[in-house]
Amino acid sequence: MTANSHGKTPVTLLGLGAMGTALGHAWLADGHPLTVWNRTPGRAGALTAEGAETAASAAEAVAAHRLVVVCLLDDASVGEALADADLTGKDLVNLTTTTPAEARARAVWAQERGARYLDGGIMAVPPMIGVPDAGASVFYSGSRALFDEHHETLAVPAATSWTGEDPGFAALHDIALLSAMYGMFAGISHAFALIRREDIDPVAFAPILSDWLTAMTAEAHGKARHLSGGDYTKGVVSRLSMQVAGIPTFLATAEEQGVSPELLTPYFALMRQRLTTGPDAGDEDLTGVIDLLVGDVPEGGSRTGRP
Ligand code: FVH
């Protein structure tokens, strides 16, 4: 690795979509030499104006520097882009959103080609990149040696968060958080649909909704305590039996308001199913739904003695 006169590690960046371009701006602004490549030429204008070098091919870009960052559409595009590149001795950081299995396979693929591999899951949208205190962060997993060696460079566009040596863990954390986000978006959509035809100002309703959701996020810690302790009835304040009894009210309200319940009904079905799994289920909260999704009992999870 050859740093420039300011001690900044040179970076090769493949992919100049919205996210890749934002990453490139951040490294250039911090003084890192940058070589870029994009499948479709002509997208590097703003970066070259700031001092980036443009490579004619991905292989040429990879050859330029040891640290190679990839931010492409999906895992298939990573394979296509790097097909002809010599990865021997390279440090490959893949910030493309993939599944955990794709990340693990890509790590093996890279190691077979002589590269160290680090996977990343970006928890940010492009305008947050390189902006201090904007809240951008990236989950990393894979080669700890690569992560440690390049930490200063990786921390330029966004805060870093290490999730483990398993190369699939960054993607898993990424998708887990984004999945929770979509669940929240579904709830927000249903709530706004319920008030949509009424004389309620959505702008006035939004902070009420937002404050409620913020208060409810403590449930993540409650679920974690139940999952790690194994007794899903411990410290429960809102019993499953009570919550299931309330389901008809939610469905009737949706009907009264002319709103489809389709975003809620799958979750309600799981709540009802959980209630049938044993005599103590009514004393639980909603943690048991997680086991229904997984389909088996975690090793060592006593779950109040039920099989
Ligand atoms: N933008 C966002 O809000 C999210 C935030 C969280 C992380 N994601 C992930 O970041 C990856 C890149 O996202 P992006 O926003 O840069 O995406 P696009 O602007 O659509 O750019 C896609 C780039 O991928 C290139 N590309 C596509 N297919 C291929 C291929 N077969 N071979 C080589 N390159 C390919 C594309 O090139 P071109 O269309 O300009 O030729 C763009 O450079 C992504 O995983 C998000 O999930 C972003």
GROMACS .gro file of C-alpha atoms and ligand atoms in nm:
model
  355
    1MET     CA    1   0.000   0.000   0.000
    2THR     CA    2   0.153   0.333  -0.102
    3ALA     CA    3   0.012   0.640   0.066
    4ASN     CA    4   0.043   0.982  -0.095
    5SER     CA    5   0.252   1.265   0.053
    6HIS     CA    6  -0.029   1.340   0.297
    7GLY     CA    7  -0.030   0.981   0.419
    8LYS     CA    8  -0.365   0.905   0.257
    9THR     CA    9  -0.421   0.557   0.117
   10PRO     CA   10  -0.503   0.547  -0.256
   11VAL     CA   11  -0.841   0.395  -0.336
   12THR     CA   12  -0.977   0.224  -0.646
   13LEU     CA   13  -1.353   0.260  -0.671
   14LEU     CA   14  -1.568   0.051  -0.907
   15GLY     CA   15  -1.921   0.178  -0.961
   16LEU     CA   16  -2.028   0.538  -0.999
   17GLY     CA   17  -2.396   0.515  -0.929
   18ALA     CA   18  -2.551   0.744  -0.670
   19MET     CA   19  -2.375   0.569  -0.380
   20GLY     CA   20  -2.041   0.510  -0.552
   21THR     CA   21  -2.020   0.873  -0.657
   22ALA     CA   22  -2.094   0.988  -0.301
   23LEU     CA   23  -1.819   0.760  -0.169
   24GLY     CA   24  -1.577   0.896  -0.428
   25HIS     CA   25  -1.647   1.258  -0.331
   26ALA     CA   26  -1.585   1.175   0.035
   27TRP     CA   27  -1.244   1.016  -0.029
   28LEU     CA   28  -1.134   1.294  -0.261
   29ALA     CA   29  -1.242   1.559  -0.010
   30ASP     CA   30  -1.028   1.383   0.250
   31GLY     CA   31  -0.725   1.388   0.021
   32HIS     CA   32  -0.718   1.025  -0.093
   33PRO     CA   33  -0.585   0.955  -0.443
   34LEU     CA   34  -0.876   0.794  -0.627
   35THR     CA   35  -0.899   0.584  -0.943
   36VAL     CA   36  -1.252   0.519  -1.065
   37TRP     CA   37  -1.426   0.299  -1.319
   38ASN     CA   38  -1.787   0.270  -1.425
   39ARG     CA   39  -1.942   0.030  -1.678
   40THR     CA   40  -2.112   0.313  -1.864
   41PRO     CA   41  -1.852   0.579  -1.944
   42GLY     CA   42  -1.922   0.945  -1.879
   43ARG     CA   43  -2.035   0.923  -1.517
   44ALA     CA   44  -1.702   1.025  -1.366
   45GLY     CA   45  -1.712   1.393  -1.467
   46ALA     CA   46  -1.761   1.550  -1.126
   47LEU     CA   47  -1.503   1.318  -0.965
   48THR     CA   48  -1.236   1.374  -1.229
   49ALA     CA   49  -1.290   1.748  -1.189
   50GLU     CA   50  -1.195   1.699  -0.824
   51GLY     CA   51  -0.881   1.501  -0.913
   52ALA     CA   52  -0.988   1.139  -0.965
   53GLU     CA   53  -0.818   0.929  -1.230
   54THR     CA   54  -1.045   0.740  -1.469
   55ALA     CA   55  -0.955   0.386  -1.574
   56ALA     CA   56  -1.056   0.245  -1.911
   57SER     CA   57  -1.151  -0.092  -1.766
   58ALA     CA   58  -1.226  -0.249  -1.430
   59ALA     CA   59  -0.908  -0.457  -1.461
   60GLU     CA   60  -0.703  -0.140  -1.516
   61ALA     CA   61  -0.866   0.027  -1.215
   62VAL     CA   62  -0.799  -0.275  -0.994
   63ALA     CA   63  -0.435  -0.278  -1.104
   64ALA     CA   64  -0.393   0.086  -0.996
   65HIS     CA   65  -0.416   0.040  -0.616
   66ARG     CA   66  -0.417  -0.226  -0.352
   67LEU     CA   67  -0.739  -0.110  -0.181
   68VAL     CA   68  -1.030  -0.180  -0.417
   69VAL     CA   69  -1.380  -0.071  -0.318
   70VAL     CA   70  -1.677  -0.203  -0.515
   71CYS     CA   71  -2.023  -0.044  -0.499
   72LEU     CA   72  -2.235  -0.192  -0.776
   73LEU     CA   73  -2.598  -0.281  -0.824
   74ASP     CA   74  -2.593  -0.642  -0.703
   75ASP     CA   75  -2.370  -0.946  -0.657
   76ALA     CA   76  -2.397  -1.052  -1.023
   77SER     CA   77  -2.265  -0.714  -1.136
   78VAL     CA   78  -1.966  -0.755  -0.902
   79GLY     CA   79  -1.881  -1.088  -1.066
   80GLU     CA   80  -1.919  -0.938  -1.413
   81ALA     CA   81  -1.714  -0.628  -1.336
   82LEU     CA   82  -1.425  -0.820  -1.178
   83ALA     CA   83  -1.422  -1.112  -1.422
   84ASP     CA   84  -1.100  -1.005  -1.595
   85ALA     CA   85  -0.929  -0.833  -1.302
   86ASP     CA   86  -0.617  -0.972  -1.135
   87LEU     CA   87  -0.701  -0.969  -0.765
   88THR     CA   88  -0.371  -1.112  -0.646
   89GLY     CA   89  -0.257  -0.922  -0.336
   90LYS     CA   90  -0.558  -0.689  -0.344
   91ASP     CA   91  -0.775  -0.580  -0.053
   92LEU     CA   92  -1.130  -0.606  -0.185
   93VAL     CA   93  -1.406  -0.419   0.000
   94ASN     CA   94  -1.750  -0.495  -0.136
   95LEU     CA   95  -2.013  -0.234  -0.041
   96THR     CA   96  -2.273  -0.376  -0.278
   97THR     CA   97  -2.597  -0.487  -0.112
   98THR     CA   98  -2.616  -0.868  -0.129
   99THR     CA   99  -2.756  -1.160   0.064
  100PRO     CA  100  -2.540  -1.312   0.340
  101ALA     CA  101  -2.488  -1.627   0.128
  102GLU     CA  102  -2.377  -1.417  -0.169
  103ALA     CA  103  -2.130  -1.233   0.054
  104ARG     CA  104  -1.988  -1.561   0.188
  105ALA     CA  105  -1.953  -1.702  -0.163
  106ARG     CA  106  -1.795  -1.378  -0.285
  107ALA     CA  107  -1.542  -1.396   0.001
  108VAL     CA  108  -1.437  -1.748  -0.104
  109TRP     CA  109  -1.428  -1.633  -0.467
  110ALA     CA  110  -1.200  -1.340  -0.379
  111GLN     CA  111  -0.970  -1.548  -0.159
  112GLU     CA  112  -0.934  -1.806  -0.437
  113ARG     CA  113  -0.811  -1.518  -0.653
  114GLY     CA  114  -0.551  -1.410  -0.396
  115ALA     CA  115  -0.737  -1.118  -0.237
  116ARG     CA  116  -0.832  -1.038   0.119
  117TYR     CA  117  -1.208  -0.973   0.142
  118LEU     CA  118  -1.424  -0.743   0.349
  119ASP     CA  119  -1.798  -0.712   0.301
  120GLY     CA  120  -1.993  -0.400   0.388
  121GLY     CA  121  -2.357  -0.306   0.432
  122ILE     CA  122  -2.424   0.065   0.400
  123MET     CA  123  -2.677   0.210   0.642
  124ALA     CA  124  -2.717   0.547   0.473
  125VAL     CA  125  -2.847   0.720   0.163
  126PRO     CA  126  -2.599   0.902  -0.064
  127PRO     CA  127  -2.650   1.256   0.077
  128MET     CA  128  -2.543   1.129   0.423
  129ILE     CA  129  -2.208   1.000   0.295
  130GLY     CA  130  -1.902   1.199   0.409
  131VAL     CA  131  -2.119   1.435   0.613
  132PRO     CA  132  -2.008   1.440   0.978
  133ASP     CA  133  -2.290   1.370   1.224
  134ALA     CA  134  -2.534   1.279   0.945
  135GLY     CA  135  -2.567   0.935   1.100
  136ALA     CA  136  -2.423   0.730   0.814
  137SER     CA  137  -2.266   0.399   0.911
  138VAL     CA  138  -2.141   0.084   0.740
  139PHE     CA  139  -2.150  -0.269   0.885
  140TYR     CA  140  -1.833  -0.463   0.803
  141SER     CA  141  -1.750  -0.834   0.824
  142GLY     CA  142  -1.484  -1.066   0.687
  143SER     CA  143  -1.110  -1.007   0.708
  144ARG     CA  144  -1.039  -0.836   1.040
  145ALA     CA  145  -0.681  -0.770   0.927
  146LEU     CA  146  -0.807  -0.580   0.622
  147PHE     CA  147  -1.058  -0.388   0.835
  148ASP     CA  148  -0.792  -0.286   1.089
  149GLU     CA  149  -0.534  -0.193   0.827
  150HIS     CA  150  -0.772   0.029   0.628
  151HIS     CA  151  -0.992   0.150   0.909
  152GLU     CA  152  -0.889   0.513   0.877
  153THR     CA  153  -0.976   0.513   0.507
  154LEU     CA  154  -1.300   0.320   0.552
  155ALA     CA  155  -1.413   0.563   0.823
  156VAL     CA  156  -1.398   0.862   0.586
  157PRO     CA  157  -1.738   0.821   0.416
  158ALA     CA  158  -1.926   0.685   0.717
  159ALA     CA  159  -1.883   0.548   1.067
  160THR     CA  160  -1.776   0.185   1.077
  161SER     CA  161  -1.931  -0.100   1.272
  162TRP     CA  162  -1.760  -0.440   1.295
  163THR     CA  163  -1.997  -0.740   1.295
  164GLY     CA  164  -1.759  -1.036   1.282
  165GLU     CA  165  -1.527  -1.255   1.075
  166ASP     CA  166  -1.818  -1.432   0.904
  167PRO     CA  167  -1.831  -1.244   0.571
  168GLY     CA  168  -2.210  -1.280   0.565
  169PHE     CA  169  -2.271  -1.093   0.891
  170ALA     CA  170  -2.253  -0.740   0.750
  171ALA     CA  171  -2.515  -0.825   0.488
  172LEU     CA  172  -2.725  -1.000   0.751
  173HIS     CA  173  -2.719  -0.698   0.984
  174ASP     CA  174  -2.793  -0.471   0.687
  175ILE     CA  175  -3.094  -0.671   0.567
  176ALA     CA  176  -3.221  -0.734   0.921
  177LEU     CA  177  -3.232  -0.361   0.994
  178LEU     CA  178  -3.381  -0.275   0.657
  179SER     CA  179  -3.644  -0.547   0.703
  180ALA     CA  180  -3.741  -0.393   1.037
  181MET     CA  181  -3.761  -0.059   0.859
  182TYR     CA  182  -4.002  -0.195   0.596
  183GLY     CA  183  -4.218  -0.342   0.871
  184MET     CA  184  -4.228   0.003   1.027
  185PHE     CA  185  -4.311   0.162   0.691
  186ALA     CA  186  -4.599  -0.086   0.656
  187GLY     CA  187  -4.737   0.023   0.993
  188ILE     CA  188  -4.698   0.390   0.905
  189SER     CA  189  -4.881   0.329   0.576
  190HIS     CA  190  -5.173   0.161   0.753
  191ALA     CA  191  -5.195   0.438   1.014
  192PHE     CA  192  -5.209   0.714   0.750
  193ALA     CA  193  -5.461   0.512   0.548
  194LEU     CA  194  -5.690   0.497   0.853
  195ILE     CA  195  -5.703   0.877   0.885
  196ARG     CA  196  -5.688   0.949   0.511
  197ARG     CA  197  -6.058   1.025   0.456
  198GLU     CA  198  -6.104   1.215   0.781
  199ASP     CA  199  -6.055   1.579   0.871
  200ILE     CA  200  -5.720   1.504   1.030
  201ASP     CA  201  -5.416   1.689   0.901
  202PRO     CA  202  -5.143   1.434   0.813
  203VAL     CA  203  -4.882   1.695   0.903
  204ALA     CA  204  -5.028   1.729   1.252
  205PHE     CA  205  -5.066   1.351   1.282
  206ALA     CA  206  -4.706   1.276   1.183
  207PRO     CA  207  -4.533   1.386   1.507
  208ILE     CA  208  -4.790   1.197   1.714
  209LEU     CA  209  -4.719   0.884   1.511
  210SER     CA  210  -4.344   0.937   1.515
  211ASP     CA  211  -4.331   0.987   1.894
  212TRP     CA  212  -4.536   0.669   1.947
  213LEU     CA  213  -4.309   0.462   1.723
  214THR     CA  214  -4.004   0.601   1.902
  215ALA     CA  215  -4.150   0.500   2.239
  216MET     CA  216  -4.222   0.150   2.107
  217THR     CA  217  -3.867   0.086   1.987
  218ALA     CA  218  -3.781  -0.018   2.345
  219GLU     CA  219  -3.959  -0.342   2.249
  220ALA     CA  220  -3.645  -0.448   2.062
  221HIS     CA  221  -3.466  -0.477   2.398
  222GLY     CA  222  -3.759  -0.660   2.553
  223LYS     CA  223  -3.763  -0.918   2.274
  224ALA     CA  224  -3.387  -0.962   2.304
  225ARG     CA  225  -3.415  -1.026   2.679
  226HIS     CA  226  -3.685  -1.288   2.619
  227LEU     CA  227  -3.491  -1.459   2.340
  228SER     CA  228  -3.171  -1.479   2.543
  229GLY     CA  229  -3.347  -1.574   2.868
  230GLY     CA  230  -3.584  -1.830   2.714
  231ASP     CA  231  -3.888  -1.743   2.929
  232TYR     CA  232  -4.121  -1.539   2.712
  233THR     CA  233  -4.363  -1.474   3.000
  234LYS     CA  234  -4.111  -1.290   3.217
  235GLY     CA  235  -4.195  -0.924   3.283
  236VAL     CA  236  -4.477  -0.922   3.029
  237VAL     CA  237  -4.706  -0.621   3.053
  238SER     CA  238  -4.919  -0.671   2.741
  239ARG     CA  239  -5.025  -1.037   2.731
  240LEU     CA  240  -5.067  -1.213   2.398
  241SER     CA  241  -5.420  -1.326   2.493
  242MET     CA  242  -5.520  -0.963   2.550
  243GLN     CA  243  -5.361  -0.855   2.223
  244VAL     CA  244  -5.527  -1.133   2.023
  245ALA     CA  245  -5.862  -1.040   2.178
  246GLY     CA  246  -5.810  -0.690   2.036
  247ILE     CA  247  -5.755  -0.803   1.677
  248PRO     CA  248  -6.125  -0.780   1.575
  249THR     CA  249  -6.123  -0.415   1.685
  250PHE     CA  250  -5.832  -0.342   1.451
  251LEU     CA  251  -5.999  -0.527   1.162
  252ALA     CA  252  -6.335  -0.361   1.224
  253THR     CA  253  -6.174  -0.016   1.240
  254ALA     CA  254  -6.001  -0.081   0.908
  255GLU     CA  255  -6.336  -0.183   0.758
  256GLU     CA  256  -6.514   0.124   0.902
  257GLN     CA  257  -6.248   0.346   0.748
  258GLY     CA  258  -6.260   0.162   0.414
  259VAL     CA  259  -5.898   0.052   0.448
  260SER     CA  260  -5.756  -0.282   0.339
  261PRO     CA  261  -5.612  -0.469   0.640
  262GLU     CA  262  -5.365  -0.657   0.416
  263LEU     CA  263  -5.053  -0.512   0.576
  264LEU     CA  264  -5.162  -0.626   0.923
  265THR     CA  265  -5.337  -0.957   0.866
  266PRO     CA  266  -5.023  -1.173   0.821
  267TYR     CA  267  -4.893  -1.056   1.159
  268PHE     CA  268  -5.233  -1.102   1.325
  269ALA     CA  269  -5.247  -1.458   1.185
  270LEU     CA  270  -4.912  -1.537   1.349
  271MET     CA  271  -5.026  -1.388   1.682
  272ARG     CA  272  -5.335  -1.611   1.674
  273GLN     CA  273  -5.126  -1.914   1.576
  274ARG     CA  274  -4.886  -1.854   1.863
  275LEU     CA  275  -5.176  -1.849   2.107
  276THR     CA  276  -5.259  -2.208   2.011
  277THR     CA  277  -4.909  -2.346   2.079
  278GLY     CA  278  -4.945  -2.411   2.451
  279PRO     CA  279  -5.114  -2.327   2.779
  280ASP     CA  280  -4.868  -2.049   2.870
  281ALA     CA  281  -4.871  -1.877   2.532
  282GLY     CA  282  -5.140  -1.632   2.638
  283ASP     CA  283  -4.909  -1.505   2.914
  284GLU     CA  284  -4.630  -1.425   2.668
  285ASP     CA  285  -4.599  -1.103   2.473
  286LEU     CA  286  -4.518  -1.121   2.100
  287THR     CA  287  -4.173  -1.283   2.116
  288GLY     CA  288  -4.313  -1.627   2.025
  289VAL     CA  289  -4.399  -1.499   1.678
  290ILE     CA  290  -4.025  -1.497   1.608
  291ASP     CA  291  -4.005  -1.871   1.670
  292LEU     CA  292  -4.298  -1.930   1.435
  293LEU     CA  293  -4.107  -1.745   1.163
  294VAL     CA  294  -3.788  -1.941   1.228
  295GLY     CA  295  -3.980  -2.267   1.240
  296ASP     CA  296  -3.792  -2.434   1.523
  297VAL     CA  297  -3.692  -2.383   1.884
  298PRO     CA  298  -3.347  -2.231   1.930
  299GLU     CA  299  -3.095  -2.455   2.106
  300GLY     CA  300  -3.133  -2.417   2.483
  301GLY     CA  301  -3.446  -2.201   2.457
  302SER     CA  302  -3.674  -2.333   2.731
  303ARG     CA  303  -3.970  -2.112   2.643
  304THR     CA  304  -4.148  -2.175   2.972
  305GLY     CA  305  -4.107  -2.550   2.943
  306ARG     CA  306  -4.303  -2.606   2.623
  307PRO     CA  307  -4.141  -2.824   2.352
  308FVH     N1  308  -2.863   0.461  -0.310
  308FVH     C1  309  -2.914   0.419  -0.195
  308FVH     O1  310  -2.998   0.484  -0.135
  308FVH     C2  311  -2.872   0.288  -0.131
  308FVH     C3  312  -2.829   0.308   0.012
  308FVH     C4  313  -2.781   0.179   0.078
  308FVH     C5  314  -2.684   0.102  -0.011
  308FVH     N2  315  -2.735   0.090  -0.146
  308FVH     C6  316  -2.662  -0.007  -0.227
  308FVH     O2  317  -2.547   0.046  -0.288
  308FVH     C7  318  -2.524  -0.019  -0.412
  308FVH     C8  319  -2.511   0.084  -0.522
  308FVH     O3  320  -2.625   0.165  -0.516
  308FVH     P1  321  -2.638   0.296  -0.605
  308FVH     O4  322  -2.731   0.387  -0.534
  308FVH     O5  323  -2.505   0.349  -0.640
  308FVH     O6  324  -2.711   0.233  -0.733
  308FVH     P2  325  -2.722   0.294  -0.881
  308FVH     O7  326  -2.722   0.442  -0.878
  308FVH     O8  327  -2.836   0.225  -0.945
  308FVH     O9  328  -2.585   0.247  -0.951
  308FVH     C9  329  -2.562   0.112  -0.980
  308FVH    C10  330  -2.419   0.094  -1.025
  308FVH    O10  331  -2.396  -0.043  -1.060
  308FVH    C11  332  -2.343  -0.047  -1.194
  308FVH     N3  333  -2.378  -0.171  -1.258
  308FVH    C12  334  -2.502  -0.228  -1.268
  308FVH     N4  335  -2.494  -0.346  -1.331
  308FVH    C13  336  -2.363  -0.364  -1.363
  308FVH    C14  337  -2.292  -0.468  -1.430
  308FVH     N5  338  -2.353  -0.577  -1.476
  308FVH     N6  339  -2.158  -0.453  -1.443
  308FVH    C15  340  -2.094  -0.345  -1.397
  308FVH     N7  341  -2.156  -0.241  -1.334
  308FVH    C16  342  -2.289  -0.253  -1.317
  308FVH    C17  343  -2.403   0.074  -1.260
  308FVH    O11  344  -2.327   0.102  -1.376
  308FVH     P3  345  -2.394   0.178  -1.503
  308FVH    O12  346  -2.540   0.137  -1.509
  308FVH    O13  347  -2.376   0.324  -1.478
  308FVH    O14  348  -2.317   0.129  -1.619
  308FVH    C18  349  -2.386   0.178  -1.150
  308FVH    O15  350  -2.253   0.222  -1.143
  308FVH    C19  351  -2.642  -0.113  -0.436
  308FVH    O16  352  -2.606  -0.245  -0.401
  308FVH    C20  353  -2.747  -0.059  -0.340
  308FVH    O17  354  -2.838  -0.158  -0.296
  308FVH    C21  355  -2.765   0.216  -0.210
   0.00000   0.00000   0.00000
